[in-house]
mmCIF file with all atom_site columns, C-alpha atoms in Angstrom:
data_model
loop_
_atom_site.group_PDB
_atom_site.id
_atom_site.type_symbol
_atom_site.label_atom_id
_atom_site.label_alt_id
_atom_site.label_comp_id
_atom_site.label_asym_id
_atom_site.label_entity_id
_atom_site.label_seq_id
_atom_site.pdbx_PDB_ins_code
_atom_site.Cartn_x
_atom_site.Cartn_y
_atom_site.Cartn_z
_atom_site.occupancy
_atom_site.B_iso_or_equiv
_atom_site.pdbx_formal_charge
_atom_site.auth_seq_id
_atom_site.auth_comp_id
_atom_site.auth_asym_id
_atom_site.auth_atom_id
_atom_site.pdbx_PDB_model_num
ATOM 1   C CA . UNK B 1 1   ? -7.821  17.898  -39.071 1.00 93.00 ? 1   UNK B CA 1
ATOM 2   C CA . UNK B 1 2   ? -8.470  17.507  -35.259 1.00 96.00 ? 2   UNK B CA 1
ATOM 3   C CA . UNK B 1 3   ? -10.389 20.258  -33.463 1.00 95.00 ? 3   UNK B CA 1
ATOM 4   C CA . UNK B 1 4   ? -10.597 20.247  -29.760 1.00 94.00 ? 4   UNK B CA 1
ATOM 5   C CA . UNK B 1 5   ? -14.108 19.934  -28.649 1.00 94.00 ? 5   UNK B CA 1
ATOM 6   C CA . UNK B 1 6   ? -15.927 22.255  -26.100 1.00 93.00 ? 6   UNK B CA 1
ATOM 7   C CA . UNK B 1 7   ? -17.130 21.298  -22.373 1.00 90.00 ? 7   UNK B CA 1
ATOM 8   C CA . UNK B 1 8   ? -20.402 21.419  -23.976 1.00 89.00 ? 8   UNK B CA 1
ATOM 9   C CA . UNK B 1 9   ? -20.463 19.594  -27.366 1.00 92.00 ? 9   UNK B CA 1
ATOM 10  C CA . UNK B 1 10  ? -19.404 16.191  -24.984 1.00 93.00 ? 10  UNK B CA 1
ATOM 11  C CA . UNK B 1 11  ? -22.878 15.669  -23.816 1.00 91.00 ? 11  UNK B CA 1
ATOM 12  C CA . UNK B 1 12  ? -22.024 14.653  -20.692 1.00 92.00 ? 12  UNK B CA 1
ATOM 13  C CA . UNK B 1 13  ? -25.382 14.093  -18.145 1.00 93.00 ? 13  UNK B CA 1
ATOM 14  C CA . UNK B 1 14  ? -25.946 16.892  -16.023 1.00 92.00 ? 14  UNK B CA 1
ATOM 15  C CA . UNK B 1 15  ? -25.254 16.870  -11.759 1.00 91.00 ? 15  UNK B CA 1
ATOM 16  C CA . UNK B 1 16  ? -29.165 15.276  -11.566 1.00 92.00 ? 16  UNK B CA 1
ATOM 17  C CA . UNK B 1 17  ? -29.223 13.720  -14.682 1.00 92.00 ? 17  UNK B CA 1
ATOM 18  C CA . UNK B 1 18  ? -26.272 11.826  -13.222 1.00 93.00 ? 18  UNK B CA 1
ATOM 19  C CA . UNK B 1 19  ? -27.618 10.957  -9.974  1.00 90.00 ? 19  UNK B CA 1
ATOM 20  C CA . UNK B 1 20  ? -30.902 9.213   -11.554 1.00 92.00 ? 20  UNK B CA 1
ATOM 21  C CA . UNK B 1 21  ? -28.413 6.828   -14.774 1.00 93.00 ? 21  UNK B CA 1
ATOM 22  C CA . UNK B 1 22  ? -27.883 3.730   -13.810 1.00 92.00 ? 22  UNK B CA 1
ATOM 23  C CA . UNK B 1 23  ? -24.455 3.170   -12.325 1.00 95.00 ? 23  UNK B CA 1
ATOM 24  C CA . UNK B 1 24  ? -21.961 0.279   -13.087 1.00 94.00 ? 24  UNK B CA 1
ATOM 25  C CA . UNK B 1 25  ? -22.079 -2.654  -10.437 1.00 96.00 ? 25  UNK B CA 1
ATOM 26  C CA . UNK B 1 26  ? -18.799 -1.591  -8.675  1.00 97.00 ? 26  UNK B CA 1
ATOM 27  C CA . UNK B 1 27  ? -17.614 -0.137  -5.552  1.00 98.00 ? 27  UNK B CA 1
ATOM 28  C CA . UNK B 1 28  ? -14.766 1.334   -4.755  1.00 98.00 ? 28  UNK B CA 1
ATOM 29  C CA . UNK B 1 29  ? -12.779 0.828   -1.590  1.00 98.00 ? 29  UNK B CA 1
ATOM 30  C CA . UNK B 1 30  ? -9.670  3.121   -0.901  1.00 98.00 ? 30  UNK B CA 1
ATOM 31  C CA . UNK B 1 31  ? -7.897  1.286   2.800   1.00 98.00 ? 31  UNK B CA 1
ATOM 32  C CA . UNK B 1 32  ? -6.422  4.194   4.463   1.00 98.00 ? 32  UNK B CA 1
ATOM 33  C CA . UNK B 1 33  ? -5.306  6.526   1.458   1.00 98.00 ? 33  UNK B CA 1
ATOM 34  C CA . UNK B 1 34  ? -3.338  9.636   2.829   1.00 97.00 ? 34  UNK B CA 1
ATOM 35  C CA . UNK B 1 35  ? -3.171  11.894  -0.166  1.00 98.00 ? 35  UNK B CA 1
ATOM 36  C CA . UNK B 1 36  ? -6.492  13.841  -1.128  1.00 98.00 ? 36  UNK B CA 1
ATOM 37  C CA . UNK B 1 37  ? -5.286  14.462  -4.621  1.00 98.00 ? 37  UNK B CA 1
ATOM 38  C CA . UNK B 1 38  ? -5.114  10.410  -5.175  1.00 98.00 ? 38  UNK B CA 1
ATOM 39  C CA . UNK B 1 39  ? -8.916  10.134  -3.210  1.00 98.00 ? 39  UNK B CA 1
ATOM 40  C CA . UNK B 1 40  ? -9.778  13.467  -5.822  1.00 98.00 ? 40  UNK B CA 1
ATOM 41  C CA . UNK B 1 41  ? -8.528  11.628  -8.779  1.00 98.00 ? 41  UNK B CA 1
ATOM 42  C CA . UNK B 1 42  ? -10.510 8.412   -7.894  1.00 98.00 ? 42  UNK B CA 1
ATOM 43  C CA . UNK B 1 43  ? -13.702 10.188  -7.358  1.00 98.00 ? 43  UNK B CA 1
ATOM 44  C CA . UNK B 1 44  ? -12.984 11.518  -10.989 1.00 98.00 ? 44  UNK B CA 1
ATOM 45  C CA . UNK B 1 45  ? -12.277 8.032   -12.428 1.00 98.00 ? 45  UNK B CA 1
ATOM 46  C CA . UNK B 1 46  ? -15.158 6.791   -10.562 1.00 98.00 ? 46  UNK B CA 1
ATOM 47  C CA . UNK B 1 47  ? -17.708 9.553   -12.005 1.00 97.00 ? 47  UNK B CA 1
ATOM 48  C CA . UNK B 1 48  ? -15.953 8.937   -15.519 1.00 96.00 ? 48  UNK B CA 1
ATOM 49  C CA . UNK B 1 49  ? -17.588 5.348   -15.525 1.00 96.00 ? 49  UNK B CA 1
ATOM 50  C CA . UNK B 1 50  ? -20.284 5.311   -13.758 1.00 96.00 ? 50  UNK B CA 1
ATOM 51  C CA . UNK B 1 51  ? -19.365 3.758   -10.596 1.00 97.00 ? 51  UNK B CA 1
ATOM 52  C CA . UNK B 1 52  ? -22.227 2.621   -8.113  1.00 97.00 ? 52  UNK B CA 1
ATOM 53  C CA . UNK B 1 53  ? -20.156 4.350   -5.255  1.00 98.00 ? 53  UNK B CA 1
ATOM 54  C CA . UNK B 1 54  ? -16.612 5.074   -3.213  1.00 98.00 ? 54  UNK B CA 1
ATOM 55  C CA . UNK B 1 55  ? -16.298 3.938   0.215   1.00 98.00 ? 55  UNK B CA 1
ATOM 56  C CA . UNK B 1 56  ? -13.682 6.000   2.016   1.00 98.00 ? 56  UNK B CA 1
ATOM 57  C CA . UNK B 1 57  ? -11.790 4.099   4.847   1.00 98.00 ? 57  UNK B CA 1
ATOM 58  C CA . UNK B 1 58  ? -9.457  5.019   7.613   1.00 98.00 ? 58  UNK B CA 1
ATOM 59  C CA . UNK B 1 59  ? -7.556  7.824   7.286   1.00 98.00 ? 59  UNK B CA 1
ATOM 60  C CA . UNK B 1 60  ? -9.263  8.882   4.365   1.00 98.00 ? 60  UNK B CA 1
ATOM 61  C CA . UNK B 1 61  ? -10.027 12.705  3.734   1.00 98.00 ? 61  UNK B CA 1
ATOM 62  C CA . UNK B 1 62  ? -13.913 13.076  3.027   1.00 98.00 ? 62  UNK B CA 1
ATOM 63  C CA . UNK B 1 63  ? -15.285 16.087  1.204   1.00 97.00 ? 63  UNK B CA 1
ATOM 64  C CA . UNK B 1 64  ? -15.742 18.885  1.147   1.00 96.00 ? 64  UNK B CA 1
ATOM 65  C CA . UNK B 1 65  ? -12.321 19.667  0.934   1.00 96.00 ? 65  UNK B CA 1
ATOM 66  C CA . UNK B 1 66  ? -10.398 21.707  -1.301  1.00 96.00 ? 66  UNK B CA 1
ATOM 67  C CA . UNK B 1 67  ? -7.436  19.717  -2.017  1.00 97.00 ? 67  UNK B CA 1
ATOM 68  C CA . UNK B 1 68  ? -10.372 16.287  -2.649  1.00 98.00 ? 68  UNK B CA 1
ATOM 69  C CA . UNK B 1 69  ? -12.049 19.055  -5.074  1.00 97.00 ? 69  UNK B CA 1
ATOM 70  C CA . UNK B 1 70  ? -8.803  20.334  -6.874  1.00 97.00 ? 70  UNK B CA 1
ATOM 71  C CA . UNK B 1 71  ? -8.206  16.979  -8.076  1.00 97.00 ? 71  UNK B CA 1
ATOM 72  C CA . UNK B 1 72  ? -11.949 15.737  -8.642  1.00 97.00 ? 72  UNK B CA 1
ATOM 73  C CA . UNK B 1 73  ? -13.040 18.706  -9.948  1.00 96.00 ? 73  UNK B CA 1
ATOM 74  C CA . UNK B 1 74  ? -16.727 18.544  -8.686  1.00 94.00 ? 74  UNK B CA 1
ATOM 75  C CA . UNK B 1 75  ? -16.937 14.457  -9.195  1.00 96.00 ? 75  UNK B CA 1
ATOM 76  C CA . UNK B 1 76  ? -17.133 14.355  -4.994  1.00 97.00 ? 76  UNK B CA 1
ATOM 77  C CA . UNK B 1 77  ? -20.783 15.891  -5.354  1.00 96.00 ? 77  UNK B CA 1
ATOM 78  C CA . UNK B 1 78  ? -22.023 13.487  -8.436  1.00 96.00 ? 78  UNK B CA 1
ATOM 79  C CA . UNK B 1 79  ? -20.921 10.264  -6.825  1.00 97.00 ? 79  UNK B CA 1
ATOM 80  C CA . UNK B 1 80  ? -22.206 8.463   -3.763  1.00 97.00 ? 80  UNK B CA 1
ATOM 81  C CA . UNK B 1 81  ? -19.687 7.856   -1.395  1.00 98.00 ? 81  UNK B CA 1
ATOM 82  C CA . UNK B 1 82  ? -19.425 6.618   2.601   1.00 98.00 ? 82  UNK B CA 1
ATOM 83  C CA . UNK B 1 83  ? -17.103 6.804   5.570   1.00 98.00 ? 83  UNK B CA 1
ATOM 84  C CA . UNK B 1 84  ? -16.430 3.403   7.666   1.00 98.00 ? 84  UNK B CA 1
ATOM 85  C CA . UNK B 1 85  ? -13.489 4.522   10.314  1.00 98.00 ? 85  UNK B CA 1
ATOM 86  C CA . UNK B 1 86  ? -12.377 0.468   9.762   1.00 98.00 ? 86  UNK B CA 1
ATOM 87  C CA . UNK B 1 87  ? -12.061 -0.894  6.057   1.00 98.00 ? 87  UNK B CA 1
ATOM 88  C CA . UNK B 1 88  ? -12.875 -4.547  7.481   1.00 98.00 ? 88  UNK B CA 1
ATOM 89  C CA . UNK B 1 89  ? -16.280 -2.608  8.124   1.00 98.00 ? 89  UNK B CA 1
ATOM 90  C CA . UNK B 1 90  ? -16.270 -1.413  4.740   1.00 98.00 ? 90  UNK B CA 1
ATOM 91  C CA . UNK B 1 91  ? -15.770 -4.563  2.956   1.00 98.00 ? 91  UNK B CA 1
ATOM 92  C CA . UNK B 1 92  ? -18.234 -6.134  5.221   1.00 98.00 ? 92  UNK B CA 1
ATOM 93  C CA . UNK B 1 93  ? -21.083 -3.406  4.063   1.00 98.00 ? 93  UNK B CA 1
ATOM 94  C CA . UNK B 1 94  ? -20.097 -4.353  0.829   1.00 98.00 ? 94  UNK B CA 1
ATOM 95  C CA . UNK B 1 95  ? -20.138 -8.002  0.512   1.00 98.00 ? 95  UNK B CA 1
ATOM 96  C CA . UNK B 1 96  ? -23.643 -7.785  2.651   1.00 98.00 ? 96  UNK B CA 1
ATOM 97  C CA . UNK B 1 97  ? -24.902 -6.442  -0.266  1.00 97.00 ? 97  UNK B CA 1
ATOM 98  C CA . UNK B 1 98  ? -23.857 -9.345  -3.071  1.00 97.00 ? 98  UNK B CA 1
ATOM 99  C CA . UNK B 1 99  ? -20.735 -7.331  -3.918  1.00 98.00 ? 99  UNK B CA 1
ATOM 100 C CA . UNK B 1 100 ? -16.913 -9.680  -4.652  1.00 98.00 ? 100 UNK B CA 1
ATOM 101 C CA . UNK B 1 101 ? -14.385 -8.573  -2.529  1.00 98.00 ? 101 UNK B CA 1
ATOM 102 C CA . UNK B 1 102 ? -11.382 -7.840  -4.994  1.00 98.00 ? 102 UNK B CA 1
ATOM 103 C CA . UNK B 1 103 ? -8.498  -6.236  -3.659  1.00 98.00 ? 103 UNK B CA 1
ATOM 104 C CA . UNK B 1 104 ? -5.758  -5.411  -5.715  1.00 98.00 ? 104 UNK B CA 1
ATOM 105 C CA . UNK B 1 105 ? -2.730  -6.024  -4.295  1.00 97.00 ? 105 UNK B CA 1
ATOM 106 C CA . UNK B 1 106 ? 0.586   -8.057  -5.116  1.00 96.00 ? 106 UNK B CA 1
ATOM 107 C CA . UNK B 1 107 ? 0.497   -10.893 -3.397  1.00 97.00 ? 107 UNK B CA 1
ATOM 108 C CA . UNK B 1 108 ? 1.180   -14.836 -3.563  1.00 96.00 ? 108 UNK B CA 1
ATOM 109 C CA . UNK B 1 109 ? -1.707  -16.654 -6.079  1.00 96.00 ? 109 UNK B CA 1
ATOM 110 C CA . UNK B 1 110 ? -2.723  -12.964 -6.979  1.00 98.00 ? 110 UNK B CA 1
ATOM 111 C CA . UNK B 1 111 ? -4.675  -13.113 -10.389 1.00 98.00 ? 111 UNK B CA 1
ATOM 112 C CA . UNK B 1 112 ? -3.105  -10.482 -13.593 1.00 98.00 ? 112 UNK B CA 1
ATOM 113 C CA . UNK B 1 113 ? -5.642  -7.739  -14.653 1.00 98.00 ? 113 UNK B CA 1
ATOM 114 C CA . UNK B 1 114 ? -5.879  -8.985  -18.086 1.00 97.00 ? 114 UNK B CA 1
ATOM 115 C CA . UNK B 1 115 ? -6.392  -12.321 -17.162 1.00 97.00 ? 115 UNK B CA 1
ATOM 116 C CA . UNK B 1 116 ? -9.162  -11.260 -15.364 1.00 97.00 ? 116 UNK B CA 1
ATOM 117 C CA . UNK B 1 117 ? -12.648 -11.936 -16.481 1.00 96.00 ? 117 UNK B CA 1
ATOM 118 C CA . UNK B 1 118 ? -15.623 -10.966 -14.947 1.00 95.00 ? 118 UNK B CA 1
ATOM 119 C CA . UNK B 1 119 ? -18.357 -13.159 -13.976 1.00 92.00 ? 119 UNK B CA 1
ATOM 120 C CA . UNK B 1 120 ? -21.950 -12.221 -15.820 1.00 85.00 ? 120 UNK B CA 1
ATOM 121 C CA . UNK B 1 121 ? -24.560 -9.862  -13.289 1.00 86.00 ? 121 UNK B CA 1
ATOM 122 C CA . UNK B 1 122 ? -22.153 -9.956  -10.532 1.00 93.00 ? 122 UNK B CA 1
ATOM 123 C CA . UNK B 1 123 ? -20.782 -6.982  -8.933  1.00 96.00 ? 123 UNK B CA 1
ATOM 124 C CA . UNK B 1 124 ? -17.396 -6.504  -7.433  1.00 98.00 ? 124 UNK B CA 1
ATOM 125 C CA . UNK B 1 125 ? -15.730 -3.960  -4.927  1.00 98.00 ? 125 UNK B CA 1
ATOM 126 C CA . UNK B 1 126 ? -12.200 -3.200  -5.590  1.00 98.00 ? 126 UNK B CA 1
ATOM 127 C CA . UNK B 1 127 ? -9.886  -2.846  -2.767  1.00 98.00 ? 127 UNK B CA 1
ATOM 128 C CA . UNK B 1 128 ? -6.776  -0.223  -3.372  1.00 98.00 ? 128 UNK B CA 1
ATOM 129 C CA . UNK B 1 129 ? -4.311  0.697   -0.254  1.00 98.00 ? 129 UNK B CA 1
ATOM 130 C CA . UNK B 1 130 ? -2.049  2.927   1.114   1.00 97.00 ? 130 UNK B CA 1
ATOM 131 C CA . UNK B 1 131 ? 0.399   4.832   -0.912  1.00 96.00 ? 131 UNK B CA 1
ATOM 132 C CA . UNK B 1 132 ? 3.180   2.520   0.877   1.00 95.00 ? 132 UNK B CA 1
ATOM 133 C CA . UNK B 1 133 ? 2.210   0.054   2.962   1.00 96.00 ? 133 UNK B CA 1
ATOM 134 C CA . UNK B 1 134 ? -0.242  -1.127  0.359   1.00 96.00 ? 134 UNK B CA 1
ATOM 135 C CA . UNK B 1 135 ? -3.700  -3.238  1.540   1.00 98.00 ? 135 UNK B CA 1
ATOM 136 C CA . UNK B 1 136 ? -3.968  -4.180  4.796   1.00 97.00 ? 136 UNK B CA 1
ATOM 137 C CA . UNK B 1 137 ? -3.459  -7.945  5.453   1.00 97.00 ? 137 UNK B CA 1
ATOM 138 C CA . UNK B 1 138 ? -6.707  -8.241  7.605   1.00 98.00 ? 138 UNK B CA 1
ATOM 139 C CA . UNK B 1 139 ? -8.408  -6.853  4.873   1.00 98.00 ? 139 UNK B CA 1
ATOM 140 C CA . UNK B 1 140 ? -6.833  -9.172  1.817   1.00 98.00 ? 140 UNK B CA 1
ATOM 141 C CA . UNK B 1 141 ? -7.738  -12.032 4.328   1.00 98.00 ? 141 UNK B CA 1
ATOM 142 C CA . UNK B 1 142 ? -11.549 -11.085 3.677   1.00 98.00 ? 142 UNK B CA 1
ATOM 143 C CA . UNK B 1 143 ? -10.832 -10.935 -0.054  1.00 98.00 ? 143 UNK B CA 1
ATOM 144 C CA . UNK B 1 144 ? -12.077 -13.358 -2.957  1.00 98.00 ? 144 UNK B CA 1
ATOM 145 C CA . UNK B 1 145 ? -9.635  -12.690 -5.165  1.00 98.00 ? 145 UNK B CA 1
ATOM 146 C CA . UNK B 1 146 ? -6.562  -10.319 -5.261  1.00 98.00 ? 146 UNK B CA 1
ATOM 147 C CA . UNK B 1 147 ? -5.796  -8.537  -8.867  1.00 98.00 ? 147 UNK B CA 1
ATOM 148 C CA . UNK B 1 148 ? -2.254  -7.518  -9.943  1.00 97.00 ? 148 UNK B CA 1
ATOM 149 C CA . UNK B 1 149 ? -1.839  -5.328  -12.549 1.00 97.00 ? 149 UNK B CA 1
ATOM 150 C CA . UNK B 1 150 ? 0.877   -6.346  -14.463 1.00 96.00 ? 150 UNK B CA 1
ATOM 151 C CA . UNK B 1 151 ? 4.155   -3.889  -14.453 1.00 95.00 ? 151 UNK B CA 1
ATOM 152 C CA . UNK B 1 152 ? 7.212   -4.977  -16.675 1.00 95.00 ? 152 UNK B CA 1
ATOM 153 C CA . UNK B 1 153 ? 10.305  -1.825  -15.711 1.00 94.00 ? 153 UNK B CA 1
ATOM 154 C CA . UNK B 1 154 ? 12.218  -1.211  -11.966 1.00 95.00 ? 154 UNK B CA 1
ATOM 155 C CA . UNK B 1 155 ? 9.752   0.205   -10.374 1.00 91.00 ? 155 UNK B CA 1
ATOM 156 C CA . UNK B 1 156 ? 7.512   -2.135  -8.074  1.00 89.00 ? 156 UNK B CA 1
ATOM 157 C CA . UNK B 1 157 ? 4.060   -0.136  -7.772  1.00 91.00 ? 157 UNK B CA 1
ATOM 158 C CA . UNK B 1 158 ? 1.912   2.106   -9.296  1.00 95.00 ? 158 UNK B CA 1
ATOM 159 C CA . UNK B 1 159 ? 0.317   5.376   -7.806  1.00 96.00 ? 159 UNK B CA 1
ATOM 160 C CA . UNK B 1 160 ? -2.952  4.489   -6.229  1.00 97.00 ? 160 UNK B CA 1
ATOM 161 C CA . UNK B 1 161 ? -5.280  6.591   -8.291  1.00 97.00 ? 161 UNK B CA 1
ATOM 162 C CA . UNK B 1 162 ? -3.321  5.443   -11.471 1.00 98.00 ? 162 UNK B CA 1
ATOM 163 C CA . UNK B 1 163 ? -4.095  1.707   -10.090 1.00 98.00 ? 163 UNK B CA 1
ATOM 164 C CA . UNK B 1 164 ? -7.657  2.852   -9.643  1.00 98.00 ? 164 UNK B CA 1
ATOM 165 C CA . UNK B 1 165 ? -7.941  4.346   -13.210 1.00 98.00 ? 165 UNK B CA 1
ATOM 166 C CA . UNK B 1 166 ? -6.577  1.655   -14.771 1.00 98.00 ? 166 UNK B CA 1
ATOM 167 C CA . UNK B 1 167 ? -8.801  -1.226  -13.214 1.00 98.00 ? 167 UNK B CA 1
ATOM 168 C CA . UNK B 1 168 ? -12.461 1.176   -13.449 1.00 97.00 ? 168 UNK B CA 1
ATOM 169 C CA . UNK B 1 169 ? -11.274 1.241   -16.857 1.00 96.00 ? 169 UNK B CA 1
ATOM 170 C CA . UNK B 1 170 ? -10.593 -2.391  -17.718 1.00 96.00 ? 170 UNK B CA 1
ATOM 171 C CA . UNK B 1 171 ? -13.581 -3.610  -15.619 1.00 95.00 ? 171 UNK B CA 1
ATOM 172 C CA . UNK B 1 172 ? -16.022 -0.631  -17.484 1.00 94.00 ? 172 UNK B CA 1
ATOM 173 C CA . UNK B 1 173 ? -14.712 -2.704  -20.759 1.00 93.00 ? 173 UNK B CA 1
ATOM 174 C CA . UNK B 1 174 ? -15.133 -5.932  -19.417 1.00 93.00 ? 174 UNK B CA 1
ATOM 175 C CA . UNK B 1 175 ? -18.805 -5.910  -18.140 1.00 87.00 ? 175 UNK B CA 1
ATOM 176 C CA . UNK B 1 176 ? -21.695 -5.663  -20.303 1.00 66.00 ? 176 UNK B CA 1
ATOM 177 C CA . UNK B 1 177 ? -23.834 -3.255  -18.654 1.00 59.00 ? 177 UNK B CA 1
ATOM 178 C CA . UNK B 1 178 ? -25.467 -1.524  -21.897 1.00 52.00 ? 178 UNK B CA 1
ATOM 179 C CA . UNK B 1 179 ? -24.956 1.929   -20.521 1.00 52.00 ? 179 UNK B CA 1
#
């Protein structure tokens, strides 16, 4: 027999108990993402595994706002997150600070998810574009790797915040961070 738990037999770390754990070494990049439910739902992927923090680019909605909130439910006040108005500014902040430039993208000599292995104590920020014109090319050109998450039926892309889920998750699995 399966009974649903309660909000508060998960143990999850309270709003300041968050703030002060120590956070995954990954960043998050969104390039120019137009829908605030997709920038919601990455904030609430990002809180889910403890990402370092969200850099929103471009034409990016920043909190507050209540459509960011519908979809994040809260996760826009627990995680760190900055505005750069250009995502080659972004990526630049980034990589000044030891992080791998990683966007995913599809794209010639682009590298499958699940081949994909992380290297030990290094940290990576993960690139994910517009809902249809994808990454910027400027911004793959600064990239040391592109990831492509392998898709098998017609269509030819994922939503971004499904993209985003799915590669917080796989990299959360891949790195040993002893959270």
């Amino acid at each position: 027999m399966f009974r649903k738990l309660k909000n508060e037999e998960l143990n999850r770390p309270t709003l300041e108990e968050f703030k002060d754990i120590g956070k995954n070494p990954v960043i998050i990049i969104l390039d120019n993402i137009r829908s605030q439910h997709n920038i919601g739902s990455v904030f609430r992927s990002c809180d889910a595994f403890v990402v370092e923090s969200l850099l929103l680019c471009g034409i990016c909605a920043t909190p507050p706002s209540a459509e960011i909130r519908k979809a994040a439910l809260g996760a826009e006040e627990s995680m760190e997150w900055q505005y750069f108005k250009q995502t080659e500014d972004a990526v630049i902040f980034a990589r000044e600070r030891g992080y791998k430039i990683i966007s995913v993208e599809q794209t010639e000599n682009s590298v499958m998810l699940d081949k994909f292995i992380p290297e030990e104590k290094s940290g990576y920020a993960f690139v994910f574009g517009n809902e249809v014109k994808g990454i910027s090319q400027s911004v793959i050109d600064m990239s040391d790797m592109v990831l492509e998450i392998p898709q098998f039926g017609t269509k030819h892309s994922l939503n971004i915040s499904v993209s985003a889920g799915i590669v917080i998750w796989d990299i959360f699995n891949k790195l040993d961070t002893s959270l």
